[in-house]
Short mmCIF file of C-alpha atoms and ligand atoms in Angstrom, two decimals:
data_model
loop_
_atom_site.label_atom_id
_atom_site.label_comp_id
_atom_site.label_asym_id
_atom_site.label_seq_id
_atom_site.Cartn_x
_atom_site.Cartn_y
_atom_site.Cartn_z
CA MET A 1 -18.48 5.30 2.37
CA TYR A 2 -16.44 2.12 2.73
CA ARG A 3 -17.65 1.51 6.30
CA ALA A 4 -21.21 1.79 5.04
CA GLU A 5 -20.50 -0.49 2.14
CA VAL A 6 -18.52 -3.11 4.17
CA PRO A 7 -19.74 -3.28 7.78
CA LEU A 8 -17.01 -5.80 8.65
CA TYR A 9 -14.53 -2.98 8.04
CA GLY A 10 -16.17 -1.25 11.07
CA ASP A 11 -15.46 -4.28 13.22
CA LEU A 12 -11.86 -4.31 12.07
CA ILE A 13 -11.41 -0.68 13.12
CA GLU A 14 -12.87 -1.47 16.54
CA LEU A 15 -10.41 -4.33 16.94
CA VAL A 16 -7.47 -2.12 15.92
CA ASP A 17 -8.56 0.66 18.30
CA ASP A 18 -8.74 -1.86 21.18
CA VAL A 19 -5.35 -3.44 20.35
CA ASN A 20 -3.75 0.02 20.04
CA ALA A 21 -5.23 1.10 23.36
CA GLU A 22 -3.96 -2.12 25.09
CA THR A 23 -0.36 -1.61 23.97
CA GLY A 24 -0.12 1.25 26.36
CA ILE A 25 2.03 3.09 23.78
CA LYS A 26 0.86 6.68 23.43
CA PRO A 27 0.03 6.72 19.71
CA GLU A 28 1.22 9.53 17.51
CA ASP A 29 -1.75 11.54 16.31
CA ARG A 30 -1.45 10.29 12.79
CA LEU A 31 -2.11 6.75 13.99
CA LYS A 32 -5.83 7.63 14.57
CA VAL A 33 -6.34 8.54 10.89
CA GLU A 34 -3.80 6.34 9.28
CA ARG A 35 -5.11 4.13 6.46
CA HIS A 36 -4.12 2.67 3.15
CA GLY A 37 -6.52 1.60 0.46
CA ALA A 38 -6.22 -0.15 -2.87
CA ILE A 39 -7.77 0.18 -6.28
CA ARG A 40 -7.14 -1.76 -9.55
CA LEU A 41 -7.23 0.15 -12.81
CA GLY A 42 -7.84 -1.26 -16.30
CA LYS A 43 -6.14 1.14 -18.75
CA PRO A 44 -3.33 3.71 -18.92
CA ASP A 45 -5.73 6.61 -19.35
CA GLU A 46 -7.30 5.80 -16.00
CA LEU A 47 -3.91 5.75 -14.36
CA ALA A 48 -2.95 9.12 -15.85
CA MET A 49 -6.22 10.72 -14.66
CA ILE A 50 -6.10 9.22 -11.23
CA ALA A 51 -2.55 10.61 -10.86
CA ARG A 52 -3.83 14.10 -11.64
CA LEU A 53 -6.74 13.65 -9.19
CA PHE A 54 -4.58 12.36 -6.37
CA ALA A 55 -2.09 15.21 -7.06
CA GLN A 56 -4.87 17.61 -6.05
CA MET A 57 -4.85 15.92 -2.66
CA GLY A 58 -1.11 16.16 -2.19
CA MET A 59 -0.51 12.49 -3.21
CA GLU A 60 2.21 11.52 -5.56
CA PRO A 61 3.11 8.15 -7.08
CA VAL A 62 5.92 6.48 -5.11
CA GLY A 63 7.61 3.22 -5.89
CA TYR A 64 6.99 0.54 -8.49
CA TYR A 65 5.69 -2.93 -7.85
CA ASP A 66 5.61 -5.61 -10.52
CA LEU A 67 3.33 -8.48 -9.49
CA SER A 68 3.52 -10.36 -12.80
CA PRO A 69 6.45 -12.66 -11.84
CA VAL A 70 4.18 -14.25 -9.17
CA GLY A 71 1.26 -14.67 -11.56
CA VAL A 72 -0.72 -11.64 -10.64
CA PRO A 73 -1.32 -9.77 -13.97
CA VAL A 74 -0.75 -6.21 -12.70
CA HIS A 75 1.97 -3.68 -11.98
CA ALA A 76 1.48 -0.94 -9.45
CA THR A 77 2.54 2.18 -7.56
CA ALA A 78 1.32 3.81 -4.37
CA PHE A 79 -0.08 7.37 -4.26
CA ARG A 80 0.80 9.03 -1.00
CA PRO A 81 1.92 12.31 0.58
CA THR A 82 5.66 12.86 0.31
CA LEU A 83 6.33 15.85 2.62
CA ARG A 84 7.13 15.10 6.20
CA SER A 85 4.55 17.62 7.35
CA SER A 86 1.86 16.05 5.13
CA LEU A 87 2.69 12.58 6.35
CA ALA A 88 2.39 13.78 9.95
CA TYR A 89 -1.00 15.26 9.16
CA ASN A 90 -2.42 12.30 7.35
CA PRO A 91 -0.33 9.62 5.52
CA PHE A 92 -3.19 8.17 3.43
CA ARG A 93 -1.92 5.98 0.64
CA VAL A 94 -3.65 4.24 -2.19
CA PHE A 95 -2.00 1.12 -3.62
CA THR A 96 -2.94 1.49 -7.28
CA SER A 97 -2.45 -1.31 -9.75
CA LEU A 98 -2.86 -1.41 -13.52
CA LEU A 99 -3.86 -4.47 -15.49
CA LEU A 100 -1.24 -5.99 -17.82
CA PRO A 101 -3.54 -7.07 -20.67
CA GLU A 102 -0.56 -8.48 -22.59
CA LEU A 103 -0.56 -11.33 -20.16
CA LEU A 104 -3.95 -12.50 -21.45
CA GLU A 105 -4.67 -14.73 -24.38
CA PRO A 106 -5.22 -12.61 -27.54
CA GLU A 107 -8.94 -13.23 -27.86
CA LEU A 108 -9.72 -12.38 -24.23
CA ARG A 109 -7.31 -9.52 -24.32
CA ALA A 110 -9.23 -7.96 -27.24
CA GLU A 111 -12.51 -8.44 -25.37
CA VAL A 112 -11.14 -6.95 -22.10
CA GLU A 113 -9.68 -3.97 -23.96
CA ALA A 114 -12.94 -3.32 -25.82
CA VAL A 115 -14.88 -3.26 -22.57
CA LEU A 116 -12.34 -1.01 -20.93
CA ALA A 117 -12.15 1.35 -23.95
CA LYS A 118 -15.88 2.01 -23.50
CA ARG A 119 -15.94 2.88 -19.84
CA ASP A 120 -15.12 6.23 -18.14
CA ILE A 121 -14.52 5.82 -14.45
CA PHE A 122 -14.59 9.55 -13.78
CA GLN A 123 -17.61 11.83 -13.50
CA PRO A 124 -17.33 14.70 -16.05
CA GLU A 125 -16.92 17.28 -13.23
CA VAL A 126 -13.81 15.47 -12.01
CA ARG A 127 -12.05 16.04 -15.35
CA THR A 128 -13.10 19.72 -15.50
CA LEU A 129 -12.35 20.57 -11.92
CA VAL A 130 -8.94 18.90 -11.99
CA ALA A 131 -8.08 20.77 -15.16
CA LYS A 132 -9.32 24.03 -13.62
CA SER A 133 -7.24 23.46 -10.50
CA GLU A 134 -4.16 22.71 -12.57
CA ALA A 135 -4.69 25.88 -14.63
CA GLU A 136 -5.45 28.13 -11.68
CA GLY A 137 -3.18 26.70 -9.04
CA GLY A 138 -6.03 25.40 -6.80
CA LEU A 139 -9.77 25.55 -6.30
CA VAL A 140 -12.12 27.72 -4.28
CA GLU A 141 -13.70 25.84 -1.47
CA ALA A 142 -17.05 25.13 -3.17
CA ASP A 143 -15.23 23.63 -6.17
CA ALA A 144 -13.00 21.61 -3.96
CA ALA A 145 -15.99 20.21 -2.09
CA LEU A 146 -17.70 19.39 -5.40
CA LEU A 147 -14.49 17.69 -6.64
CA VAL A 148 -14.37 15.39 -3.54
CA GLU A 149 -18.07 14.58 -3.89
CA LYS A 150 -17.75 13.66 -7.55
CA ALA A 151 -14.43 11.90 -7.18
CA LEU A 152 -15.89 9.65 -4.51
CA ASP A 153 -18.03 8.07 -7.14
CA THR A 154 -14.97 6.54 -8.80
CA PHE A 155 -14.27 4.44 -5.72
CA ARG A 156 -17.76 3.23 -5.02
CA TRP A 157 -18.90 -0.29 -5.26
CA HIS A 158 -21.03 -1.22 -8.24
CA ASP A 159 -23.08 -4.43 -8.13
CA ALA A 160 -24.11 -4.20 -11.76
CA ALA A 161 -21.62 -5.97 -14.04
CA LEU A 162 -20.89 -4.30 -17.34
CA VAL A 163 -20.53 -7.62 -19.09
CA THR A 164 -22.58 -10.72 -19.56
CA ARG A 165 -22.14 -13.73 -17.27
CA ASP A 166 -20.37 -15.54 -20.10
CA VAL A 167 -17.80 -12.78 -20.52
CA TYR A 168 -17.36 -12.43 -16.74
CA ASP A 169 -16.70 -16.16 -16.44
CA ARG A 170 -14.08 -16.08 -19.17
CA MET A 171 -12.38 -13.16 -17.52
CA HIS A 172 -12.55 -14.89 -14.22
CA ASP A 173 -11.12 -18.11 -15.60
CA ALA A 174 -8.07 -16.27 -16.83
CA HIS A 175 -7.57 -14.63 -13.45
CA ALA A 176 -10.07 -13.55 -10.78
CA LEU A 177 -8.41 -10.09 -10.93
CA VAL A 178 -9.26 -9.65 -14.60
CA ALA A 179 -12.97 -9.97 -13.78
CA ASP A 180 -12.61 -7.65 -10.81
CA ILE A 181 -10.92 -4.98 -12.90
CA ALA A 182 -12.70 -5.17 -16.20
CA ALA A 183 -16.25 -6.40 -15.55
CA PHE A 184 -17.43 -3.41 -13.58
CA LYS A 185 -18.03 0.29 -14.01
CA GLY A 186 -15.17 1.47 -11.87
CA PRO A 187 -12.25 0.60 -9.57
CA HIS A 188 -14.07 0.10 -6.24
CA ILE A 189 -11.92 0.44 -3.11
CA ASN A 190 -11.08 -3.25 -2.43
CA HIS A 191 -9.78 -2.73 1.08
CA LEU A 192 -8.93 -0.05 3.61
CA THR A 193 -6.20 -0.77 6.08
CA PRO A 194 -5.74 0.73 9.51
CA ARG A 195 -2.36 0.63 11.21
CA VAL A 196 -2.05 -1.40 14.38
CA LEU A 197 0.75 -1.33 16.98
CA ASP A 198 0.72 -5.05 17.71
CA ILE A 199 -0.22 -7.16 14.72
CA ASP A 200 0.32 -10.49 16.49
CA ALA A 201 -2.39 -9.49 18.97
CA ALA A 202 -4.59 -8.32 16.11
CA GLN A 203 -4.18 -11.64 14.25
CA GLU A 204 -5.40 -13.49 17.36
CA GLY A 205 -8.12 -10.92 18.06
CA MET A 206 -9.53 -11.44 14.55
CA SER A 207 -10.12 -15.12 15.16
CA ARG A 208 -11.67 -14.36 18.55
CA ARG A 209 -14.06 -11.94 16.95
CA GLY A 210 -15.13 -14.47 14.33
CA ILE A 211 -13.15 -12.81 11.52
CA THR A 212 -11.01 -15.44 9.83
CA PRO A 213 -7.55 -14.11 9.13
CA LYS A 214 -5.30 -15.20 6.29
CA THR A 215 -2.88 -18.00 7.32
CA ILE A 216 0.22 -15.96 7.85
CA ILE A 217 1.28 -12.47 8.73
CA GLU A 218 3.30 -11.18 5.73
CA GLY A 219 6.64 -9.49 6.05
CA PRO A 220 9.42 -9.50 8.67
CA PRO A 221 9.06 -11.16 12.13
CA ARG A 222 8.13 -9.40 15.37
CA ARG A 223 11.18 -7.61 16.72
CA ALA A 224 12.13 -5.20 19.52
CA CYS A 225 12.94 -2.74 16.68
CA GLU A 226 10.23 -3.22 14.15
CA ILE A 227 11.16 -2.87 10.47
CA LEU A 228 9.28 -2.19 7.23
CA LEU A 229 5.76 -3.52 7.15
CA ARG A 230 3.87 -6.53 8.59
CA GLN A 231 0.41 -7.24 7.16
CA THR A 232 -2.49 -9.59 7.62
CA SER A 233 -5.99 -9.61 6.13
CA PHE A 234 -9.33 -11.38 6.23
CA GLN A 235 -10.75 -13.18 3.23
CA ALA A 236 -12.74 -11.40 0.62
CA LEU A 237 -16.54 -11.37 1.04
CA THR A 238 -18.89 -13.00 -1.43
CA GLU A 239 -21.14 -10.28 -2.67
CA PRO A 240 -24.21 -10.34 -4.89
CA ILE A 241 -23.90 -8.84 -8.33
CA ASN A 242 -26.23 -8.56 -11.32
CA PHE A 243 -25.47 -9.33 -14.94
CA PRO A 244 -27.24 -7.38 -17.67
CA GLY A 245 -30.68 -8.69 -18.56
CA GLY A 246 -32.45 -8.66 -15.26
CA GLY A 247 -34.45 -11.35 -13.62
CA ALA A 248 -33.31 -14.29 -11.57
CA ALA A 249 -31.02 -15.45 -14.33
CA ALA A 250 -29.00 -12.28 -13.98
CA ALA A 251 -28.08 -12.83 -10.34
CA GLY A 252 -24.46 -13.67 -9.63
CA SER A 253 -21.77 -13.20 -7.01
CA HIS A 254 -18.29 -11.67 -6.85
CA ARG A 255 -15.44 -11.80 -4.36
CA ALA A 256 -13.12 -8.90 -4.17
CA ARG A 257 -13.42 -6.80 -1.06
CA PHE A 258 -11.53 -7.75 2.04
CA GLY A 259 -10.07 -6.27 5.26
CA GLU A 260 -6.48 -5.81 6.12
CA ILE A 261 -4.38 -4.65 9.07
CA GLU A 262 -0.82 -3.49 9.00
CA GLN A 263 2.02 -2.65 11.40
CA ARG A 264 4.71 -0.32 10.27
CA GLY A 265 8.38 -0.05 11.36
CA CYS A 266 11.64 1.57 10.39
CA ALA A 267 12.35 2.37 6.78
CA LEU A 268 15.44 0.57 5.57
CA THR A 269 18.29 1.83 3.44
CA ARG A 270 19.14 0.02 0.19
CA LYS A 271 21.68 -2.03 2.17
CA GLY A 272 19.08 -2.85 4.86
CA HIS A 273 16.47 -3.73 2.24
CA ALA A 274 18.93 -6.04 0.49
CA LEU A 275 19.59 -7.84 3.72
CA TYR A 276 15.83 -8.12 4.38
CA LEU A 277 15.35 -9.71 0.98
CA GLU A 278 18.27 -12.03 1.38
CA LEU A 279 16.91 -13.30 4.75
CA MET A 280 13.37 -13.58 3.39
CA SER A 281 14.67 -15.75 0.51
CA GLN A 282 15.85 -18.28 3.15
CA ILE A 283 12.36 -18.78 4.60
CA PRO A 284 10.68 -22.03 3.57
CA ALA A 285 7.07 -21.94 2.33
CA ALA A 286 4.75 -21.27 5.20
CA VAL A 287 2.46 -23.96 6.67
CA ASP A 288 0.94 -22.02 9.56
CA ASN A 289 1.63 -18.70 11.17
CA ALA A 290 3.27 -19.98 14.35
CA SER A 291 5.92 -22.02 12.56
CA HIS A 292 6.39 -19.31 9.95
CA GLN A 293 7.04 -16.69 12.60
CA LYS A 294 9.44 -19.11 14.30
CA ALA A 295 11.38 -19.59 11.12
CA LEU A 296 11.44 -15.82 10.49
CA ALA A 297 12.68 -15.09 14.01
CA LYS A 298 15.53 -17.62 13.59
CA VAL A 299 16.71 -16.31 10.22
CA PHE A 300 16.38 -12.68 11.29
CA GLU A 301 18.83 -13.19 14.12
CA LYS A 302 21.24 -11.93 11.39
CA PHE A 303 19.43 -8.57 11.28
CA PRO A 304 20.61 -6.41 14.15
CA ASP A 305 17.76 -5.68 16.56
CA SER A 306 18.89 -2.36 18.05
CA TRP A 307 18.51 1.10 16.62
CA GLU A 308 22.08 1.88 17.43
CA GLU A 309 23.48 -1.15 15.60
CA MET A 310 21.11 -0.63 12.66
CA ALA A 311 22.32 2.98 12.35
CA ALA A 312 25.97 1.94 12.78
CA GLN A 313 25.73 -0.55 9.96
CA GLY A 314 23.73 1.79 7.78
CA LEU A 315 20.65 -0.47 7.66
CA GLY A 316 17.85 1.98 8.57
CA TYR A 317 16.87 5.62 8.26
CA PHE A 318 16.53 7.72 11.39
CA GLU A 319 15.46 11.20 12.43
CA TYR A 320 17.76 13.11 14.81
CA ALA A 321 16.96 15.96 17.11
CA LEU A 322 18.78 17.90 19.74
CA ALA A 323 17.76 16.61 23.21
CA GLY A 324 20.37 18.10 25.55
CA ALA A 325 23.26 20.46 26.01
CA ALA A 326 25.60 20.06 22.99
CA PRO A 327 29.38 19.97 23.34
CA ALA A 328 31.24 22.85 21.69
CA GLU A 329 33.61 20.44 19.92
CA PRO A 330 32.49 18.54 16.81
CA THR A 331 31.52 15.05 18.03
CA PRO A 332 30.40 12.01 16.04
CA LEU A 333 26.69 11.51 15.79
CA ALA A 334 26.75 8.05 17.34
CA GLU A 335 28.51 9.44 20.43
CA LEU A 336 25.96 12.30 20.76
CA VAL A 337 23.19 9.72 20.55
CA ALA A 338 24.91 7.46 23.11
CA ALA A 339 25.28 10.39 25.52
CA GLY A 340 21.62 11.34 25.13
CA VAL A 341 22.46 14.70 23.60
CA VAL A 342 20.76 13.78 20.41
CA SER A 343 17.64 11.64 20.09
CA GLN A 344 17.40 9.07 17.39
CA SER A 345 14.03 7.80 16.19
CA PRO A 346 13.23 5.45 13.26
CA VAL A 347 11.81 6.92 10.12
CA THR A 348 8.49 5.14 9.51
CA TYR A 349 8.36 3.05 6.32
CA GLU A 350 5.60 4.65 4.17
CA ASP A 351 5.44 2.12 1.30
CA PHE A 352 4.70 -1.46 0.44
CA LEU A 353 6.49 -4.77 -0.15
CA PRO A 354 5.94 -6.63 -3.42
CA ALA A 355 6.09 -10.13 -2.00
CA SER A 356 3.72 -9.22 0.81
CA ALA A 357 1.39 -7.49 -1.68
CA ALA A 358 1.36 -10.69 -3.74
CA GLY A 359 0.47 -12.72 -0.66
CA ILE A 360 -2.37 -10.26 0.07
CA PHE A 361 -3.63 -10.38 -3.51
CA GLN A 362 -3.52 -14.24 -3.62
CA SER A 363 -5.13 -14.87 -0.29
CA ASN A 364 -8.17 -12.97 -1.51
CA LEU A 365 -8.82 -14.66 -4.79
CA ASP A 366 -11.27 -17.50 -4.69
CA SER A 367 -9.33 -19.19 -7.43
CA PRO A 368 -5.72 -18.22 -7.99
CA GLY A 369 -6.34 -18.32 -11.74
CA LYS A 370 -3.90 -19.53 -14.35
CA ARG A 371 -0.37 -18.46 -13.90
CA SER A 372 0.83 -15.89 -16.39
CA PRO A 373 2.23 -17.43 -19.57
CA SER A 374 5.86 -18.14 -19.06
CA PRO A 375 8.05 -16.38 -19.88
CA PRO A 376 5.68 -13.51 -19.00
CA ALA A 377 5.37 -10.73 -21.50
CA ARG A 378 7.93 -8.41 -20.10
CA ASN A 379 6.09 -5.18 -20.59
CA ALA A 380 6.14 -4.53 -16.97
CA THR A 381 9.08 -2.22 -16.23
CA ARG A 382 9.48 0.78 -13.96
CA GLU A 383 10.32 2.93 -16.99
CA LYS A 384 7.20 1.92 -18.99
CA PHE A 385 5.00 2.47 -15.92
CA ALA A 386 6.57 5.82 -15.17
CA ALA A 387 5.96 6.88 -18.79
CA LEU A 388 2.27 6.42 -18.31
CA LEU A 389 2.23 8.89 -15.42
CA PRO A 390 1.88 12.64 -16.02
CA ILE A 391 3.67 13.16 -12.69
CA GLU A 392 7.13 12.00 -11.70
CA LEU A 393 7.36 8.54 -10.19
CA ARG A 394 9.19 9.10 -6.94
CA ASP A 395 11.75 6.79 -5.33
CA SER A 396 10.90 5.36 -1.94
CA PHE A 397 14.47 5.19 -0.71
CA ALA A 398 15.19 8.79 -1.67
CA LEU A 399 12.11 10.06 0.11
CA HIS A 400 12.90 8.25 3.41
CA GLU A 401 16.52 9.28 3.17
CA GLU A 402 15.53 12.96 2.73
CA ILE A 403 13.67 12.80 6.04
CA GLN A 404 16.87 11.66 7.76
CA GLU A 405 19.05 14.16 5.94
CA SER A 406 16.86 17.14 6.66
CA SER A 407 16.85 16.24 10.33
CA ILE A 408 20.66 16.19 10.27
CA ARG A 409 20.88 19.53 8.49
CA LYS A 410 18.65 21.03 11.13
CA LEU A 411 20.65 19.42 13.93
CA GLU A 412 23.92 20.81 12.50
CA GLN A 413 22.41 24.30 12.38
CA GLN A 414 21.47 24.05 16.06
CA LEU A 415 24.89 22.61 16.94
CA GLY A 416 26.67 25.28 15.04
CA TRP A 417 29.14 22.82 13.58
CA LYS A 418 29.13 20.01 11.00
CA LEU A 419 28.97 16.43 12.26
CA PRO A 420 32.33 14.77 11.75
C1 OOG B 501 -3.65 -4.62 -3.52
C2 OOG B 501 -2.83 -5.59 -2.74
C3 OOG B 501 -1.59 -4.92 -2.17
C4 OOG B 501 -0.84 -4.25 0.18
O1 OOG B 501 -1.16 -3.78 1.26
O2 OOG B 501 0.27 -4.77 -0.03
C5 OOG B 501 -1.85 -4.16 -0.93
C6 OOG B 501 -4.93 -5.23 -4.09
O3 OOG B 501 -5.33 -6.29 -3.61
O4 OOG B 501 -5.42 -4.61 -5.00
O5 OOG B 501 -2.79 -3.54 -0.68
NI1 NI B 502 -3.18 -3.44 1.37
#
């Protein structure tokens, strides 16, 4: 659906396929299907229902991202699979943000809330089929197919605005995101992101194919041992929309949908993530990508660039597997890895980075809008967001750690002794 709606997305997929083929790395199967998308919701009810819908697809809310400190009036989570087997099958994630209306001026806030109160972003069948599945522990195939068909409608692009041009303009003046969230019938997918193995090549490839990339690649620098998430995007398209009333006077335009590419690396422990944030805080504001990447590379000399050292310092999560004949005597894990008896591979980071997300949001707004009033209304907390969800908000660190720990439990079983 999205490829048909945004043909440039098809070009982006071609570019990513080419870059991935050129790296010569044999991609894991999941790479071929791997995507993340993003939607922006307007009210708590929508978040609760979307959580129930995604739960039917094995996707749970993981992590909390507050974008309000950087002037983006939303907080967010990402719905994604959490089981290792599901991630290996298809790790599709949806970055899902929720408007923080308390950051708007009272008059506009009332107007926005009134528009949102009147809309229902779900087809009636979605509500009944999700409830049926919850009650019966699943759906028969025909119902499942109908649920997918009807659910798709929620994510579709609508070129008819729900509000008049005047209201749209006022929303847009407050923040371009407010108009994108509240002026339309539903939370259209605003981007779909394939995973690339060499994002530096992709950034150059975009320019060569006439796709203008954002100025910098977000996230950590290029490394021998890639960590977390690096992302780049192309600017949002200007698309025709219609305001109510019809005729030439009703014609308008809206910018929201863009393209993004990501490269994923090793998931970091709390300690590793703290080091990442500390190093990122030392990076001066970026002027261009080349100098930004140079500054990153310099500062990140303090972040060990070998899996062995990252494991030794407890900076990253790894999966371990028996790869040779094991000694009978209990031997430390690092020695087994060094001797090639046990293989060590990085656990892929499955989530997002708030600062990078903010950079992606901002690069795609035609006007950055007013900053949130300072001090911002501090309604954005993990606890408050979690309370809006009918499903437990999962912790990103705990999920990545569990992948490591279960690989160690399996290894110990095979070894027949506990690792010292
Ligand atoms: C979401 C932006 C965040 C990412 O990859 O960090 C995001 C949005 O623009 O709605 O998708
Ligand atoms: Ni994204």
